[in-house]
XYZ file of C-alpha atoms in Angstrom:
335
model
C 2.299 18.896 -35.096
C 4.638 18.324 -32.049
C 5.765 14.925 -31.438
C 5.523 13.608 -27.479
C 9.200 13.408 -26.539
C 10.170 9.777 -25.812
C 10.064 9.251 -22.075
C 13.821 7.296 -20.995
C 13.054 4.632 -18.784
C 15.544 2.624 -16.185
C 14.993 -0.010 -14.258
C 15.077 0.023 -10.793
C 14.167 -2.121 -7.424
C 11.176 -1.460 -5.422
C 13.963 -0.013 -2.584
C 15.753 1.989 -4.989
C 12.503 3.493 -5.657
C 11.885 4.244 -2.303
C 15.071 5.903 -1.741
C 14.861 7.789 -5.270
C 11.444 9.258 -3.914
C 12.684 10.352 -0.778
C 16.106 11.676 -1.692
C 14.349 13.657 -4.475
C 12.118 15.384 -2.163
C 14.673 16.039 0.359
C 16.820 17.695 -2.382
C 14.079 20.632 -2.654
C 12.785 20.938 0.930
C 15.366 20.973 3.477
C 12.648 20.477 6.519
C 12.335 17.023 4.998
C 14.288 14.404 7.164
C 14.008 10.573 7.913
C 14.177 8.801 10.393
C 14.212 5.090 11.997
C 15.987 1.844 13.379
C 18.926 1.478 10.913
C 18.043 4.040 8.500
C 21.473 5.756 8.488
C 24.912 3.557 9.285
C 23.445 0.766 7.846
C 21.681 1.864 4.785
C 17.971 1.101 6.179
C 16.730 -2.977 7.442
C 16.118 -3.211 3.902
C 18.746 -1.052 2.038
C 15.865 1.510 1.403
C 17.717 4.508 2.279
C 21.113 3.371 0.770
C 23.612 6.268 0.326
C 21.114 8.684 2.147
C 23.204 9.602 4.679
C 26.428 10.316 3.130
C 24.263 13.084 0.929
C 21.905 14.443 3.799
C 24.167 13.923 6.629
C 23.163 12.839 10.151
C 21.114 15.615 10.992
C 18.488 14.842 8.209
C 18.787 10.974 8.541
C 18.736 10.114 11.890
C 19.052 6.251 13.545
C 16.724 6.160 16.524
C 16.738 3.760 19.220
C 14.681 0.806 19.443
C 11.654 3.253 20.853
C 8.946 3.558 18.419
C 6.753 5.560 20.340
C 9.638 7.875 20.977
C 11.061 8.479 17.919
C 7.387 8.660 16.287
C 6.060 11.077 18.985
C 9.079 13.600 18.708
C 8.656 13.378 14.818
C 4.699 14.491 15.368
C 5.639 17.664 17.530
C 8.462 18.269 14.445
C 5.804 17.873 11.801
C 3.437 20.404 14.274
C 6.299 23.027 14.061
C 7.206 23.326 10.561
C 9.645 19.934 9.503
C 7.874 17.392 7.297
C 9.427 13.943 8.702
C 9.811 10.653 7.154
C 8.985 8.137 9.939
C 10.368 4.732 9.100
C 9.193 1.459 10.958
C 11.241 -1.816 10.304
C 7.739 -3.521 10.281
C 4.450 -1.938 10.821
C 4.195 -4.535 13.643
C 6.351 -2.384 15.627
C 4.467 0.717 14.861
C 1.785 -0.423 17.590
C 3.887 0.193 20.130
C 3.643 4.106 18.662
C 0.290 3.653 17.501
C -0.890 6.164 20.386
C 0.738 9.048 18.683
C -0.408 8.118 14.856
C -3.936 7.877 15.766
C -4.595 10.201 18.839
C -2.176 12.724 17.581
C -1.015 13.096 13.879
C -4.216 12.130 13.061
C -6.479 14.244 14.828
C -4.404 16.977 15.813
C -5.625 19.363 12.509
C -9.435 18.484 14.187
C -8.797 19.311 17.420
C -6.698 22.585 16.717
C -9.566 23.661 14.593
C -6.955 23.761 11.736
C -4.202 25.796 13.186
C -1.721 22.656 12.914
C -1.629 20.261 10.449
C 0.769 17.315 10.770
C 2.415 16.678 7.361
C 4.693 13.207 8.283
C 4.694 9.990 6.720
C 5.068 6.800 8.535
C 6.282 4.053 6.189
C 7.774 0.619 6.525
C 6.745 -3.259 5.765
C 3.145 -4.279 6.361
C 2.055 -8.229 5.884
C 3.363 -11.412 5.873
C 7.229 -12.133 5.061
C 7.377 -15.462 5.242
C 8.316 -17.477 8.633
C 8.605 -14.699 10.924
C 6.163 -15.794 13.256
C 2.503 -14.728 14.512
C 3.936 -11.211 15.607
C 5.612 -10.158 12.614
C 2.980 -11.471 10.279
C -0.197 -8.634 10.395
C -1.960 -6.746 7.775
C -2.974 -3.817 9.805
C -4.260 -1.399 6.897
C -7.929 -1.522 7.615
C -6.936 -0.494 11.033
C -5.138 2.442 10.111
C -7.773 3.385 7.634
C -10.660 3.140 9.978
C -9.164 6.221 11.544
C -10.253 9.753 10.150
C -7.231 11.875 9.732
C -5.133 9.247 8.224
C -4.173 8.639 4.447
C -3.452 5.088 3.884
C -1.311 3.893 0.869
C 0.040 0.263 -0.068
C 1.210 -0.094 -3.545
C 1.985 -3.008 -5.448
C 5.466 -2.270 -7.744
C 8.123 0.192 -7.939
C 6.585 2.369 -10.531
C 3.566 3.254 -8.162
C 5.608 3.090 -5.009
C 7.967 5.932 -5.752
C 5.058 8.321 -7.515
C 2.731 7.985 -4.400
C 5.832 7.734 -2.057
C 6.338 11.518 -3.409
C 2.779 12.733 -3.507
C 2.901 11.246 0.154
C 5.798 12.874 1.371
C 4.435 16.435 -0.138
C 0.682 15.904 1.538
C -0.045 18.157 4.154
C -1.687 15.306 6.262
C -0.478 12.227 7.985
C -0.020 9.254 5.083
C 0.684 5.558 6.272
C 2.720 4.181 3.607
C 2.971 0.314 3.685
C 5.431 -1.949 1.639
C 6.683 -5.284 1.807
C 9.841 -7.381 2.502
C 8.930 -9.199 -0.040
C 8.645 -6.637 -2.763
C 11.866 -4.622 -1.704
C 14.061 -6.788 -4.608
C 11.305 -6.486 -7.018
C 12.072 -4.874 -10.408
C 10.485 -2.568 -12.884
C 11.267 0.235 -15.445
C 10.136 3.487 -13.999
C 10.744 6.964 -15.916
C 13.938 8.846 -15.601
C 12.285 12.010 -15.035
C 10.296 12.788 -12.062
C 6.400 11.991 -11.807
C 3.695 11.854 -9.313
C 0.850 9.769 -8.670
C -2.333 11.085 -7.218
C -3.480 9.975 -3.910
C -6.488 8.625 -4.068
C -6.743 6.687 -7.471
C -7.021 3.366 -8.189
C -5.279 1.997 -11.040
C -6.973 -0.659 -13.938
C -4.158 -3.319 -14.282
C -6.044 -5.471 -16.678
C -9.188 -4.828 -18.671
C -11.613 -7.574 -18.731
C -15.134 -7.484 -19.054
C -16.677 -10.903 -17.286
C -15.575 -10.363 -13.715
C -13.625 -7.778 -11.532
C -11.241 -8.577 -9.341
C -10.041 -6.210 -6.391
C -6.789 -6.314 -4.594
C -3.827 -3.798 -3.389
C -0.137 -4.451 -2.112
C 2.170 -7.566 -2.894
C -0.771 -10.014 -3.253
C -1.457 -8.144 -6.371
C 0.891 -10.489 -8.198
C -1.406 -13.531 -7.328
C -4.376 -11.432 -8.528
C -2.638 -10.676 -12.015
C -1.091 -14.448 -12.459
C -4.893 -15.860 -12.145
C -6.306 -13.202 -14.082
C -3.721 -14.545 -16.923
C -4.045 -18.315 -16.276
C -7.952 -17.640 -16.522
C -7.417 -15.623 -19.836
C -6.525 -18.816 -21.525
C -9.930 -20.422 -20.060
C -12.075 -18.008 -21.968
C -12.575 -15.975 -18.806
C -11.740 -11.956 -18.968
C -10.883 -10.508 -15.497
C -10.398 -6.866 -14.624
C -7.957 -6.434 -11.984
C -8.208 -3.086 -10.390
C -5.124 -2.265 -8.052
C -6.498 0.031 -5.395
C -3.232 1.316 -4.676
C -4.480 3.721 -1.745
C -7.156 2.585 0.896
C -8.072 5.344 2.051
C -9.207 7.977 0.650
C -10.649 4.333 -1.422
C -11.314 5.176 -4.919
C -14.930 3.709 -4.691
C -15.650 5.151 -8.499
C -13.205 3.234 -10.477
C -14.606 -0.122 -8.434
C -18.304 0.745 -9.206
C -17.954 1.326 -12.693
C -15.933 -1.915 -12.959
C -18.695 -3.548 -11.494
C -21.677 -1.894 -13.821
C -19.572 -3.164 -16.608
C -18.831 -6.870 -15.384
C -21.562 -7.223 -12.726
C -19.461 -9.831 -10.710
C -16.999 -8.874 -7.842
C -14.127 -11.073 -6.235
C -11.800 -9.095 -3.727
C -8.737 -10.535 -3.000
C -6.913 -9.415 0.347
C -4.094 -10.552 2.690
C -5.609 -9.527 6.304
C -7.969 -11.152 8.440
C -11.843 -11.052 7.455
C -13.469 -9.205 9.933
C -13.450 -5.670 9.608
C -11.329 -5.707 6.074
C -10.945 -3.784 3.425
C -12.887 -6.411 1.534
C -15.928 -5.752 3.747
C -15.940 -1.846 2.934
C -15.822 -2.872 -0.698
C -18.514 -5.386 -0.182
C -20.667 -3.102 1.866
C -20.414 0.019 -0.736
C -20.936 -2.621 -3.533
C -24.260 -3.718 -2.605
C -25.183 -0.291 -1.507
C -24.442 1.694 -4.652
C -24.436 -1.116 -7.368
C -26.636 -3.604 -6.151
C -28.717 -3.886 -9.300
C -25.778 -4.571 -11.591
C -24.578 -7.601 -9.722
C -25.302 -11.090 -11.334
C -23.909 -12.902 -8.300
C -23.325 -12.790 -4.560
C -19.482 -10.997 -4.056
C -16.924 -13.410 -3.026
C -13.808 -12.001 -0.778
C -10.766 -13.962 -0.364
C -8.683 -13.239 2.886
C -6.392 -15.067 5.242
C -7.979 -17.445 7.922
C -9.391 -15.560 11.081
C -6.276 -16.616 12.851
C -2.675 -15.369 13.587
C -0.098 -16.337 10.904
C 1.801 -19.498 11.375
C 5.786 -20.162 11.677
C 5.439 -23.671 10.361
C 6.327 -23.455 6.496
C 3.568 -25.937 5.589
C 0.859 -24.251 7.872
C 1.758 -21.183 6.428
C 1.698 -22.374 2.643
C -2.397 -23.128 3.939
C -2.993 -19.849 5.719
C -1.987 -17.775 2.989
C -4.705 -17.163 -0.190
C -3.812 -19.654 -3.079
C -3.840 -18.897 -6.812
C -6.103 -22.137 -7.329
C -8.517 -20.515 -4.583
C -8.434 -17.373 -6.296
C -9.269 -18.844 -9.970
C -11.896 -20.859 -8.152
C -14.181 -18.323 -6.450
C -13.487 -16.202 -9.770
C -15.386 -19.218 -11.554
C -17.753 -19.614 -8.775
C -18.932 -15.693 -9.488
C -19.573 -16.632 -12.971
C -21.213 -20.096 -12.018
C -18.721 -21.864 -13.925
C -17.822 -25.969 -13.015
C -13.951 -26.431 -12.907
């Protein structure tokens, strides 16, 4: 009988996991390059490409001017001609400048060319709010990009998932939107020293439970996990699902959980109209309606731009107590 070998672990920050994923893939494939604002000389706006210029040189780690439409478009063309670009946006708010290249070209080229051209490209950078950055720098566009056929959308919640999913994204032959968070780059976690990949399109059950299903993704998953831990002390068993990938969305894992718990709450850092929570709600009522013992609850930000004021922002962002209360509401438990 052969014993499983002991997996050696190491502690890394989220930014280091991102850097490791890019570097490991670039060592294997010379067609991969990184381009974006301050990714080279400055080691990245969030130090997620630290040391990469020294290792790979200026032809593969490229500082771009403040012209997202330009360097995104150049990279889409490069991807059609045999390269595998990684395009970093300093924030996905700035991706709106390049959205025509992403939506009209990268996402549609394979279909419009009848399969003659793949566009193996990764667009990555921070999404959502990061404190007092104002309304134009505090927007979550996961549902925007997930709404477009031809794009894959990934939003990891921790360093382990980020590394494994980014490596898979870089190897994928389709355009991938890879969304991070300024407020997660310093998060630490143990990950394997050896190489690993996480498949795109597979959710992860972060905590098993039997009373209610709580679905979330990205940095706000921390709130979901805290709510589940707190309610465990009150005798409420919450199953927490981290979607990890928004498109393709792992409906099967969500449906299986709801069929077990009979209740669903979706927590998302985004506006409510046309949200990821809306899509999940529709699919669950369509395919698991008879299993539901309570109406589905969704928790989002208000239908308004993020305020700059710290006091107002604290009211705008979903609160821990709100999450716990909505979970109790679907269980018909009075506080």
